[in-house]
XYZ file of C-alpha atoms in Angstrom:
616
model
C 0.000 0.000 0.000
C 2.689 2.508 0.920
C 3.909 1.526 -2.579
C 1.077 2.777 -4.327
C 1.074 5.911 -2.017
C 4.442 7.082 -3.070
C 2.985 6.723 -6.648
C 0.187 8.637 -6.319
C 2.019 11.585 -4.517
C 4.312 11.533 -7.179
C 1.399 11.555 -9.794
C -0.340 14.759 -8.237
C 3.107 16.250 -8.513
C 2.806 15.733 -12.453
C -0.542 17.133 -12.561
C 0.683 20.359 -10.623
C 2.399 21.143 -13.935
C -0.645 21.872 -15.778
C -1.380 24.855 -13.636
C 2.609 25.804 -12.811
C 3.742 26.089 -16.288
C 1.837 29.151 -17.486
C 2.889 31.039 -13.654
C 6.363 29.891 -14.340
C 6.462 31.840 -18.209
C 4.444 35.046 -16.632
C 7.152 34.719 -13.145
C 10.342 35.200 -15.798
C 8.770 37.255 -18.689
C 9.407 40.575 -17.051
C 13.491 40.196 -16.698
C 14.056 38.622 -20.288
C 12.164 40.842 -22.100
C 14.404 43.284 -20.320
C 17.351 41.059 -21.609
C 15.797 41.068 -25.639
C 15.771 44.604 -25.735
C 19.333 45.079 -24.706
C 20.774 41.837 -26.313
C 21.145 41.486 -30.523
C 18.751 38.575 -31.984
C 21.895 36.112 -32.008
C 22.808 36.844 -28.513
C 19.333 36.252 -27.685
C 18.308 33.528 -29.089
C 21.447 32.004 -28.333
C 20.398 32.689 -23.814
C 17.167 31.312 -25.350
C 17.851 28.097 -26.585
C 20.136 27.499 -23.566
C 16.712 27.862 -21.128
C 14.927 25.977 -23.562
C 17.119 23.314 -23.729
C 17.727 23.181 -19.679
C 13.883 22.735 -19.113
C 13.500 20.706 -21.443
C 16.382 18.627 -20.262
C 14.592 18.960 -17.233
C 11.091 17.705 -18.018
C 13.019 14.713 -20.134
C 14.447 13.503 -16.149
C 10.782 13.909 -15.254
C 9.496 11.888 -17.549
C 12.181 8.772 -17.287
C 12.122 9.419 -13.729
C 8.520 9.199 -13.215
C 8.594 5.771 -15.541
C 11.085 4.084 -13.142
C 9.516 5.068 -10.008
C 6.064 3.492 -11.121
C 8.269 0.641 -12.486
C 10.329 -0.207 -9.573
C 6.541 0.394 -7.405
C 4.729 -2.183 -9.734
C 7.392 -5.035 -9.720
C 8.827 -5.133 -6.606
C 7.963 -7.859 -3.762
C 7.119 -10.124 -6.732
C 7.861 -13.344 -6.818
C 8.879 -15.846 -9.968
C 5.268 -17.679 -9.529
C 3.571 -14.030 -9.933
C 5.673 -12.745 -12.802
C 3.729 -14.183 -15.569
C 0.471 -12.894 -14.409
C 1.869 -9.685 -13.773
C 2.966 -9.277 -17.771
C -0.624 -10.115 -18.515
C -2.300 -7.597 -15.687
C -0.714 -4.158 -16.036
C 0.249 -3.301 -19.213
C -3.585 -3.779 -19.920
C -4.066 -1.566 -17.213
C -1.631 1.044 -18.148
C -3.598 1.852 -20.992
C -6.907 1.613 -19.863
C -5.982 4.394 -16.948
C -3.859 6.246 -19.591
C -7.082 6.325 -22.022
C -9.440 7.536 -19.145
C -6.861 10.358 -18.023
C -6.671 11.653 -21.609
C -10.765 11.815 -21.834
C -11.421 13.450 -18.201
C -8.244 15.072 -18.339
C -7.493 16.538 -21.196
C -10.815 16.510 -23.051
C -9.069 13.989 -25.622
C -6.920 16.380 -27.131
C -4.434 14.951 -29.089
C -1.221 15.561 -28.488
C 0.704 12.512 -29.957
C 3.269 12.410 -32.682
C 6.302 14.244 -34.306
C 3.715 14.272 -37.317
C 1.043 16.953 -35.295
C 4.571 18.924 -34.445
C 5.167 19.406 -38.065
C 1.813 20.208 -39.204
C 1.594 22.673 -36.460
C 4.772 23.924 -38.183
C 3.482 24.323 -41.689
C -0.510 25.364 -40.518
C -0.107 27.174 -37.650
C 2.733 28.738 -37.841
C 4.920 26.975 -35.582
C 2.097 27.822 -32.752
C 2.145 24.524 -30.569
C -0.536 24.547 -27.935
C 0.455 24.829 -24.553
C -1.304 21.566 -22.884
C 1.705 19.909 -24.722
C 4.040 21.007 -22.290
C 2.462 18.595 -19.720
C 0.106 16.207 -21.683
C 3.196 13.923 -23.274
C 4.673 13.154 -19.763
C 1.712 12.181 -17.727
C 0.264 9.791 -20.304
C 2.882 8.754 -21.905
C 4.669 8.175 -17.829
C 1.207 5.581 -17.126
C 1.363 4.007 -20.261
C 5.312 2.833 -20.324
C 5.462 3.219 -16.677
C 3.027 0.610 -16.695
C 4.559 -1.938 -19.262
C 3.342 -0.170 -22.712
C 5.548 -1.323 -25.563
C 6.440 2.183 -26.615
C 9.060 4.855 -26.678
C 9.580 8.227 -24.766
C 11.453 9.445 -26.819
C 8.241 11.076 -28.904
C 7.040 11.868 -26.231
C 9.729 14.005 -24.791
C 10.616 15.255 -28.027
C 6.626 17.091 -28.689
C 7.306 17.887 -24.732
C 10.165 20.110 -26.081
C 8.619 21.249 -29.365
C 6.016 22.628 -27.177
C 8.321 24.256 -24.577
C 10.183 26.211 -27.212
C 7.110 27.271 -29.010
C 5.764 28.940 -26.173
C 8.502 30.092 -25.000
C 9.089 31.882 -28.473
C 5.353 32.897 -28.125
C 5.855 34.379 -24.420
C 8.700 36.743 -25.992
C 6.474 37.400 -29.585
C 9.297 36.212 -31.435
C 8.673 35.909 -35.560
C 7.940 32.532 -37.409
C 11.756 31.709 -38.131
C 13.200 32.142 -34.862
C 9.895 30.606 -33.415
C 10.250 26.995 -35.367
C 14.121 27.163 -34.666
C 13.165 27.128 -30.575
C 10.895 24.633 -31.595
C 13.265 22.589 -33.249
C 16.279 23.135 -30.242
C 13.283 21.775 -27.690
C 12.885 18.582 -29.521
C 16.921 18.723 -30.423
C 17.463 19.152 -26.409
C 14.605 16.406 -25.880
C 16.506 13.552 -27.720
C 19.729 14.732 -27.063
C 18.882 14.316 -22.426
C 16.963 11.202 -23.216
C 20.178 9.266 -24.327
C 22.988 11.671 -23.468
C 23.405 12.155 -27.276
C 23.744 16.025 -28.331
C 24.924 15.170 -31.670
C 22.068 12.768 -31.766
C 19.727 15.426 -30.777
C 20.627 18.301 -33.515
C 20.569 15.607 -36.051
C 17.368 14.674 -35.339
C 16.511 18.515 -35.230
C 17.563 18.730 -38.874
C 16.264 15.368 -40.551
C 12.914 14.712 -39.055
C 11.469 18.473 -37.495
C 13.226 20.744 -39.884
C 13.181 18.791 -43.164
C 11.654 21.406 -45.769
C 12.316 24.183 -43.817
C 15.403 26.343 -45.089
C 17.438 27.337 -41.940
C 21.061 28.412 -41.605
C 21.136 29.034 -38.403
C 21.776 26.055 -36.218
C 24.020 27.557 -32.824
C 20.626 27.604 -31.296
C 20.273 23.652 -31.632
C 23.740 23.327 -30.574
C 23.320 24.997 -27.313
C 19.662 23.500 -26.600
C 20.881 20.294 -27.192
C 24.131 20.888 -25.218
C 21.867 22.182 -22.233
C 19.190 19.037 -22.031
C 22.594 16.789 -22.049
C 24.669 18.220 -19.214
C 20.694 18.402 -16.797
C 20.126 14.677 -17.824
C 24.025 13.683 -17.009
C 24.081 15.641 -13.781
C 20.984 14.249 -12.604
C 19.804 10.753 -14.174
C 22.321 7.633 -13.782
C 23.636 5.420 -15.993
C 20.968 2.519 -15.149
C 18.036 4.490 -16.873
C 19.957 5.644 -19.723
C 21.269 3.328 -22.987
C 24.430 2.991 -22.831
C 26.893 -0.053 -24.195
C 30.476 -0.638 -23.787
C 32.458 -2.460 -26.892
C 33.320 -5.656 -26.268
C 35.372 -5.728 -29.679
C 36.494 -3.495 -32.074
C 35.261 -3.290 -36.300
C 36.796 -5.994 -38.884
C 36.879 -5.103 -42.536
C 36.565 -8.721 -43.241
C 33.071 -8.246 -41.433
C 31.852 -5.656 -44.121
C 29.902 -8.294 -46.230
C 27.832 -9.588 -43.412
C 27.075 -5.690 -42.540
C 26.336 -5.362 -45.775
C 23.367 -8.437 -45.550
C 22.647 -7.379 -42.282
C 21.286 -3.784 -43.871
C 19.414 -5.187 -46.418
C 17.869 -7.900 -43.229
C 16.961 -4.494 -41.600
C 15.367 -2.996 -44.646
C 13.393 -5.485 -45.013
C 12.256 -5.882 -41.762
C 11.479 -2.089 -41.494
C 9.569 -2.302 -44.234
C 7.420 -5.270 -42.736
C 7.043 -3.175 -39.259
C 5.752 -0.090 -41.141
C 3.023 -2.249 -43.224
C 1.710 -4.206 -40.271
C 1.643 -0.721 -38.144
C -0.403 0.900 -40.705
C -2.919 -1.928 -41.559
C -2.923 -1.803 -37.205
C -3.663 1.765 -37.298
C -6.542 1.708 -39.623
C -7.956 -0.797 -37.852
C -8.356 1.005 -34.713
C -9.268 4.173 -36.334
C -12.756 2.388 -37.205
C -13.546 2.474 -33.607
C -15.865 6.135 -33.280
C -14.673 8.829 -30.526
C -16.822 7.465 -28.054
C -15.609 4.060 -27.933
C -12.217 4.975 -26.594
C -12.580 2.342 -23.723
C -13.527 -0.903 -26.079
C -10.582 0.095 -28.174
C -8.061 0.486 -24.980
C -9.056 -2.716 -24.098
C -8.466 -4.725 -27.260
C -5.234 -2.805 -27.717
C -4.579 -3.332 -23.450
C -5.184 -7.143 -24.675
C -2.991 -7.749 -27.605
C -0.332 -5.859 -25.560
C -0.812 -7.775 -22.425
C -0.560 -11.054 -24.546
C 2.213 -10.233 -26.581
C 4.059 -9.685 -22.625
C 2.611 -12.329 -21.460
C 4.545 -14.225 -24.273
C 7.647 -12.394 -24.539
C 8.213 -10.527 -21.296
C 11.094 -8.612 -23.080
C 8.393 -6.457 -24.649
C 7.257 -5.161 -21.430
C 8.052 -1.233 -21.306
C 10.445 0.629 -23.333
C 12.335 -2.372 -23.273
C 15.732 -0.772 -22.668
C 16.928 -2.679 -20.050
C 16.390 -5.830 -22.123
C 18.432 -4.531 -24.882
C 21.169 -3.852 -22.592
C 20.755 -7.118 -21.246
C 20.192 -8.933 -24.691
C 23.957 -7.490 -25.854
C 26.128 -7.966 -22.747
C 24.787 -11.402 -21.728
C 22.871 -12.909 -24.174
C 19.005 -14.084 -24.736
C 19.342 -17.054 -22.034
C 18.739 -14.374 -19.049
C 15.556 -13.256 -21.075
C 14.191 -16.480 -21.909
C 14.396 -17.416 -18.118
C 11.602 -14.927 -17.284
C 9.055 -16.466 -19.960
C 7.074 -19.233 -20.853
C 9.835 -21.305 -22.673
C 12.325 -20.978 -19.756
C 12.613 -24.887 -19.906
C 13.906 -24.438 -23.682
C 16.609 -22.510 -22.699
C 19.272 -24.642 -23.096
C 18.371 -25.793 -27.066
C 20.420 -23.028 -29.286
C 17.965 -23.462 -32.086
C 14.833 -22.226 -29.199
C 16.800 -19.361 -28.303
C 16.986 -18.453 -31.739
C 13.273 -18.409 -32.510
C 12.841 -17.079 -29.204
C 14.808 -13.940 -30.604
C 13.387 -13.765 -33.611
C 9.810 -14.221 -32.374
C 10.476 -10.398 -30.214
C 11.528 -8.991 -32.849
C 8.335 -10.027 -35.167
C 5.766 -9.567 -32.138
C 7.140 -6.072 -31.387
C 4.666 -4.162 -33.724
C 1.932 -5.646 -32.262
C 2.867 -4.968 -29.111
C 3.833 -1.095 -29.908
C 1.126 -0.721 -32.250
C -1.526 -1.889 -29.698
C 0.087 0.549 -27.334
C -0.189 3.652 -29.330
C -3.471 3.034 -31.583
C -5.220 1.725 -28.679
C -5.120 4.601 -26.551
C -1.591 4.987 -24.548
C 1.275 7.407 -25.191
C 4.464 6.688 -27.004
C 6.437 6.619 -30.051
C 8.358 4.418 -32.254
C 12.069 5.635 -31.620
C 12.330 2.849 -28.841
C 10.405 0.586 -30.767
C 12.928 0.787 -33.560
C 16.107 0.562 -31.529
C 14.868 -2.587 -29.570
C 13.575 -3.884 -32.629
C 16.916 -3.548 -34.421
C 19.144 -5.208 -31.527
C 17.062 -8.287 -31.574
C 17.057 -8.429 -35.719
C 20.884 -7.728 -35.265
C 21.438 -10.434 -32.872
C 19.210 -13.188 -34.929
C 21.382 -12.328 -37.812
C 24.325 -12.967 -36.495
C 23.849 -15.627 -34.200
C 22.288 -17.538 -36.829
C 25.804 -17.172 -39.186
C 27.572 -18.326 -35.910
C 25.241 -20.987 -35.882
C 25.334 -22.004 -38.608
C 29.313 -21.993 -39.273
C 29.156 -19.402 -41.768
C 31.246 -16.912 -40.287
C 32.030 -16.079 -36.833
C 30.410 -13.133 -36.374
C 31.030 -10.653 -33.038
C 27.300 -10.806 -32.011
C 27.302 -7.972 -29.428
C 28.304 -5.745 -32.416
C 25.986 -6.743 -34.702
C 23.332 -6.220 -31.921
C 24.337 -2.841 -31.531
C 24.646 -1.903 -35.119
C 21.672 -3.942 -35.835
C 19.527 -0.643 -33.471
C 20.749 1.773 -36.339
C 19.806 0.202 -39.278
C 15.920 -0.666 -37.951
C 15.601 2.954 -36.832
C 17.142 4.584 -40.284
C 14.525 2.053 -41.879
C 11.487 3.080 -39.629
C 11.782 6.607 -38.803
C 13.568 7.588 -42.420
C 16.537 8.896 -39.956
C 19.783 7.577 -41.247
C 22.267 10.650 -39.565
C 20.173 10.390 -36.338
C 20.664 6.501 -36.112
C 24.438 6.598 -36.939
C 25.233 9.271 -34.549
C 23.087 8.324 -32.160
C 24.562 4.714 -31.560
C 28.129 6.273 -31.995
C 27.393 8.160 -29.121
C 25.590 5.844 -26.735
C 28.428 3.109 -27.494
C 30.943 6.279 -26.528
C 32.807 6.607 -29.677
C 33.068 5.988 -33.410
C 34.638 2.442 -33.384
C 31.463 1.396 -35.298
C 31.011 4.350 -37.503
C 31.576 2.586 -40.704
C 29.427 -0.315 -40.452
C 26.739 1.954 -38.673
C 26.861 4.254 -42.490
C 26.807 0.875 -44.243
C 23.849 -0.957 -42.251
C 21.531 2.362 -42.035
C 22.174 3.350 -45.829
C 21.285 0.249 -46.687
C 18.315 0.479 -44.847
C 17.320 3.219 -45.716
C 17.575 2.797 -49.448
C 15.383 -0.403 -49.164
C 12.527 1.422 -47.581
C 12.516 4.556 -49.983
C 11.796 1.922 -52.960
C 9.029 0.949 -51.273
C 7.820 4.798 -49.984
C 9.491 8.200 -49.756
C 7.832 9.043 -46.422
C 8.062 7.034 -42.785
C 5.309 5.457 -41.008
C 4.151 8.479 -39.096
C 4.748 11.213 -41.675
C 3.315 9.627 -44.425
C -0.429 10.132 -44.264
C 0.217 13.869 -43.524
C 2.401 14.167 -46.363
C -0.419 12.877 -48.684
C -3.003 14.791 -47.272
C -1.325 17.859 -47.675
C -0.436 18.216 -43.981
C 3.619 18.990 -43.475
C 6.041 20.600 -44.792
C 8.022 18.090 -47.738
C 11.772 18.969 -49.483
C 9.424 20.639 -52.101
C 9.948 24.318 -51.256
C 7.171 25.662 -53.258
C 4.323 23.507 -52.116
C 5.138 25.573 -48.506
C 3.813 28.732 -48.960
C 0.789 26.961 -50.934
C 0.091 25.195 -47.852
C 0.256 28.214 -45.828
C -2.374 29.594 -47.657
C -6.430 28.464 -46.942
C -9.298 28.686 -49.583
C -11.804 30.530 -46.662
C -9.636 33.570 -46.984
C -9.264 34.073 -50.810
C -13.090 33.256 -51.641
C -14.763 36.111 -53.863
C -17.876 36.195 -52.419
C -18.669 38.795 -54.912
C -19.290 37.141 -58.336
C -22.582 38.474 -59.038
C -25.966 35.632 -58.867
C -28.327 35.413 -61.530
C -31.247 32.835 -61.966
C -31.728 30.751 -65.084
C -34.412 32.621 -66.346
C -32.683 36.132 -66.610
C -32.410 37.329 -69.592
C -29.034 38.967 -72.075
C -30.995 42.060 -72.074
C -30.604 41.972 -68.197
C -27.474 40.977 -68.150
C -26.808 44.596 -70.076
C -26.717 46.323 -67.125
C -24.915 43.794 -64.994
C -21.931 43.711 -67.500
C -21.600 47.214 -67.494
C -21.515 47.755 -64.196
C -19.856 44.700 -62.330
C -15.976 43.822 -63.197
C -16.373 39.925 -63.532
C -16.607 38.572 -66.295
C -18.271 35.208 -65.682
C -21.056 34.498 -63.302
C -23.123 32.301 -61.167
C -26.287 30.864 -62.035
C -28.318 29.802 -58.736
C -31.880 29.632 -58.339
C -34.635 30.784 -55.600
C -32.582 28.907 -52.893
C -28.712 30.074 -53.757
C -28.125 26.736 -55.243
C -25.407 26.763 -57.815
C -27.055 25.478 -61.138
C -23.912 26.389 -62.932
C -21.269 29.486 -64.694
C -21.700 31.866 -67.272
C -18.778 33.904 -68.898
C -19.157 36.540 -70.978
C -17.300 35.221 -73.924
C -20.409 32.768 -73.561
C -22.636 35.384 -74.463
C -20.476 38.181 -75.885
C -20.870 37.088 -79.707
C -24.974 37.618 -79.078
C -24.743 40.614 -76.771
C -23.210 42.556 -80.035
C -24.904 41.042 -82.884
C -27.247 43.690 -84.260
C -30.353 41.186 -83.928
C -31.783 42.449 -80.694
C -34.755 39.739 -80.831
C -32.008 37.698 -79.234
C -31.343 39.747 -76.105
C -34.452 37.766 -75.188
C -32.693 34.443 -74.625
C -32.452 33.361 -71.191
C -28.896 32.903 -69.866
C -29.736 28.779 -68.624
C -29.462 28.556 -72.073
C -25.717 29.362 -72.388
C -24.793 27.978 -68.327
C -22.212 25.028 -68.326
C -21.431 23.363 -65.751
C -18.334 23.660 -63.663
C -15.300 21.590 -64.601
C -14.595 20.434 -60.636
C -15.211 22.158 -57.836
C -13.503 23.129 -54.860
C -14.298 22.102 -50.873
C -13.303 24.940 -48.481
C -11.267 23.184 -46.050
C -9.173 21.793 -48.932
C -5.371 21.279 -48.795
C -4.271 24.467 -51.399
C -1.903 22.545 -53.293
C -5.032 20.053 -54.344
C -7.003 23.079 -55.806
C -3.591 24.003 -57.779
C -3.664 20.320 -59.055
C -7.481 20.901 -60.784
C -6.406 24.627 -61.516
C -3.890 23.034 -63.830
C -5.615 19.906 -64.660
C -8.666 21.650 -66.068
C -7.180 24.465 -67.407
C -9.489 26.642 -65.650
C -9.353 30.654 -64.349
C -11.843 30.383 -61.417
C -13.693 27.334 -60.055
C -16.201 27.161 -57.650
C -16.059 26.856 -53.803
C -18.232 24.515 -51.294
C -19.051 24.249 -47.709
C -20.165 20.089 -48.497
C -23.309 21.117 -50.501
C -23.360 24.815 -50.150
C -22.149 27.048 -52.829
C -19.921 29.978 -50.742
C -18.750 31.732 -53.808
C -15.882 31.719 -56.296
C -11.586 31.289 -56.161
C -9.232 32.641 -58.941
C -6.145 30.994 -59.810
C -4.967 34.852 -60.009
C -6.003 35.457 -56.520
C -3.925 32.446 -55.596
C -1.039 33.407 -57.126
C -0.992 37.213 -55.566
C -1.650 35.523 -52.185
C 1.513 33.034 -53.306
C 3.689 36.272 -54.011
C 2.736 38.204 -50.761
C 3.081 35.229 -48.197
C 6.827 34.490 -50.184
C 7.803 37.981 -49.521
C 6.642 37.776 -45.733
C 8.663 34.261 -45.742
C 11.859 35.294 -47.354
C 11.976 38.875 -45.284
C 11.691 36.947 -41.937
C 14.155 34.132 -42.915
């Protein structure tokens, strides 16, 4: 009981934060505005991204923190008899309390997903909301805390996102220097989670600032410098990845890496596909049956523990475990414990994980909890890297150093999954404390990541976004396009006529009105379809005025496509150039709002490209 006690206090600790944050801001806005206006920009945002990245090196302790202490609180005092039973029993509870949080809590706002980051970046102007600060670490703290086979990494890294935004919103800093504090948060974020600042900026640049033209990168530096030296001065080595060598690289080696990338490509490839179809399936499920889809994603995930304990959590510790001592200590925990001592069991033991794993972490996240793939991938890898190689050992092919292959194994998974080759190759450099590796990391991730781009140019959680319009891509132009929304450039002015008005009434209306086509509606404003006047010009100045008389339904055509108002602005561009057209149409779903001009578009194009390049 005392147990659950500590928890709880250190729960309504985490909740303080909601209410804190915003007194925190208002508490230090006086002084540093006071700083702005004596500093230069650089010097500035230079002192900023250090505070940035310190609390956000801060809230990353938090969160790990708070995910051990509920960890250590749930397992301890059990004994071997109870351990399978507890696999199947709180994971499935992790995400049903995680799920009910989020809906009494937090109204079920979403706040999940680098993906929502970047469209927040290329829609709302790098505006992140403020619940984001907080939201990430107390669901996504009960959902791994409690055995959810996900990362915190995500997490940590909107956490950040968040922090800088508002931050750069407290101090009504401009669009550029607001997404690069957005950028250092996350930077800072993954840089304190695994002691990795190169890691961090590298992530900064490939994942939330790919698209966006930047030059200026000291902030990153420093943010990601800051979240490093809080999570070394105050987390230990036991909650952190970390791995020691145990041998150095061989050339002669460089074939198997090279097999060993294309193994991880492929098996990326088969972790995205299953985590989509996954995803879909639990989007079925309507808003208000968030509990029946907790608990058949609490279910697969309690099974697939219940099964392979190693899935249970982030799944760190495992790894660790999995490269310094080898599967036999994991295997002890499960069902197949009395297989342990049959090489061939341990082997499909391994390789069972590793094919189990997106189940496990896409039950997690689509069900309900809090989390992201970045552990997912990493643990992933190590077991794909030790089946690998332990299977040419095995086999007598070639002996293989397996602990190596584990370790490089992490990089080429996570290049494959999260489209992140610099980040993986860094980021294993640096949690293995130095570049012993480097080479075969570059050859396993390339290779990895070439495989997957056949197959799509986008990673599992960008590329439904990217499709729909959503984030920025590498294709500069589309940018601005997507900065600009259809409500806004509407000409509600095109003048209305019915069907039955006639060229001689139209006289007055061409002389008077600037458009030259028109809307034909009837008695209830219901588009029936467009007149121009080269339509009707060839009539209007014959000299047989008998035809004046005609009634304009007779020269109305129908529209070529029309346009929906909430649609992406690079789509209407698409059927501006597909049909050829000056002006098409624009609904609310069946209501006709009025008309949009491809010349409208462009002058909007021009003026938001000026505002862009000026503040860049």
């Amino acid at each position: 009981m005392q147990k659950f006690r500590s928890y709880f206090r250190f729960l309504r600790l985490v909740l303080r934060m909601q209410h804190q944050t915003e007194d925190v801001l208002q508490q230090h806005e006086i002084p540093l505005s006071w700083l702005k206006a004596k500093l230069t920009r650089q010097q500035f945002l230079i002192l900023s991204g250090i505070l940035v990245g310190l609390t956000t090196g801060f809230a990353s302790v938090l969160l790990k923190t708070l995910v051990h202490k509920i960890t250590v609180l749930i397992t301890q005092d059990y004994h071997f008899r109870y351990q399978l039973m507890f696999y199947l029993i709180f994971p499935f509870t992790g995400i049903i309390i995680t799920v009910l949080v989020v809906h009494f809590l937090f109204k079920d706002k979403d706040g999940k997903g680098i993906a929502a980051v970047l469209y927040e970046i290329a829609h709302k102007s790098a505006i992140v909301p403020a619940y984001k600060m907080y939201r990430q670490i107390i669901a996504s703290a009960l959902t791994v805390g409690f055995g959810g086979s996900a990362g915190l990494e995500s997490p940590i890294a909107v956490t950040g996102a968040a922090i800088g935004s508002n931050y750069a919103r407290t101090y009504q800093l401009p669009f550029k220097e607001r997404t690069l504090l957005l950028a250092a948060g996350s930077a800072a974020g993954i840089a304190s989670a695994f002691n990795a600042p190169i890691a961090g900026v590298m992530f900064s640049i490939e994942i939330i600032l790919s698209g966006v033209v930047f030059s200026d990168f000291v902030p990153l530096i420093i943010a990601s410098v800051s979240g490093t030296l809080v999570s070394k001065m105050i987390l230990n080595e036991q909650i952190l990845l970390h791995f020691n060598l145990q041998q150095s690289f061989d050339y002669r080696n460089t074939p198997f890496y090279l097999l060993l990338g294309i193994c991880c490509g492929v098996y990326s490839r088969y972790y995205t596909v299953l985590a989509l179809r996954l995803e879909h399936y639990f989007k079925r499920f309507k808003r208000h049956q968030y509990l029946r889809k907790a608990a058949i994603g609490g279910s697969i995930l309690a099974l697939s523990c219940f099964l392979f304990p190693p899935l249970f959590g982030d799944g760190y510790g495992f790894v660790k475990t999995l490269a310094n001592q080898g599967p036999e200590q994991l295997m002890q925990i499960s069902l197949f414990a009395p297989l342990v001592h049959h090489h061939w069991a341990i082997l499909a033991f391994v390789g069972c994980i590793a094919l189990v794993k997106v189940f496990a972490t896409s039950a997690t996240i689509f069900g309900g909890g809090s989390g992201g793939n970045f552990a997912p991938s990493l643990f992933a890898g190590a077991f794909v890297g030790y089946f690998f190689s332990r299977l040419m050992v095995d086999l007598h092919i070639f002996p293989l150093p397996v602990a190596n292959f584990t370790i490089v194994g992490m990089a080429g998974v996570m290049s494959g999954i999260l489209y992140a080759p610099l980040t993986s190759i860094f980021l294993i450099a640096e949690v293995t404390g130095g570049y012993e590796l480097f080479i075969p990391l570059m050859i396993v991730s390339i290779v990895s990541y070439v495989i997957v781009r056949r197959f799509s140019h986008y990673s599992l959680e960008l590329e439904e976004y990217v499709k729909e319009g959503k984030i920025f891509t590498r294709h500069y132009d589309s940018h601005i396009l997507s900065m600009l929304q259809v409500k806004d450039l509407i000409d509600r002015s095109v003048p209305q006529v019915l069907p039955d008005t006639t060229l001689y009434q139209m006289l007055d209306l061409i002389q008077h009105d600037p458009h030259l086509f028109f809307a034909v509606v009837d008695e209830q404003h219901t588009l029936q379809g467009v007149v121009t006047f080269d339509d009707i010009k060839e009539i209007i100045f014959s000299q047989e005025k008998e035809k004046l008389n005609y009634k304009i339904k007779a020269f109305m055509h129908a529209p070529p496509t029309t346009i929906q108002v909430n649609e992406n602005m690079n789509r209407v561009m698409e059927k501006f150039e597909t049909t050829g057209s000056l002006y098409l149409p624009v609904f609310s779903g069946k209501q006709y709002l009025g008309f949009l001009s491809k010349s409208a578009i462009l002058d909007a194009y021009r003026t938001t490209l000026k505002a862009y390049s000026q503040e860049a």
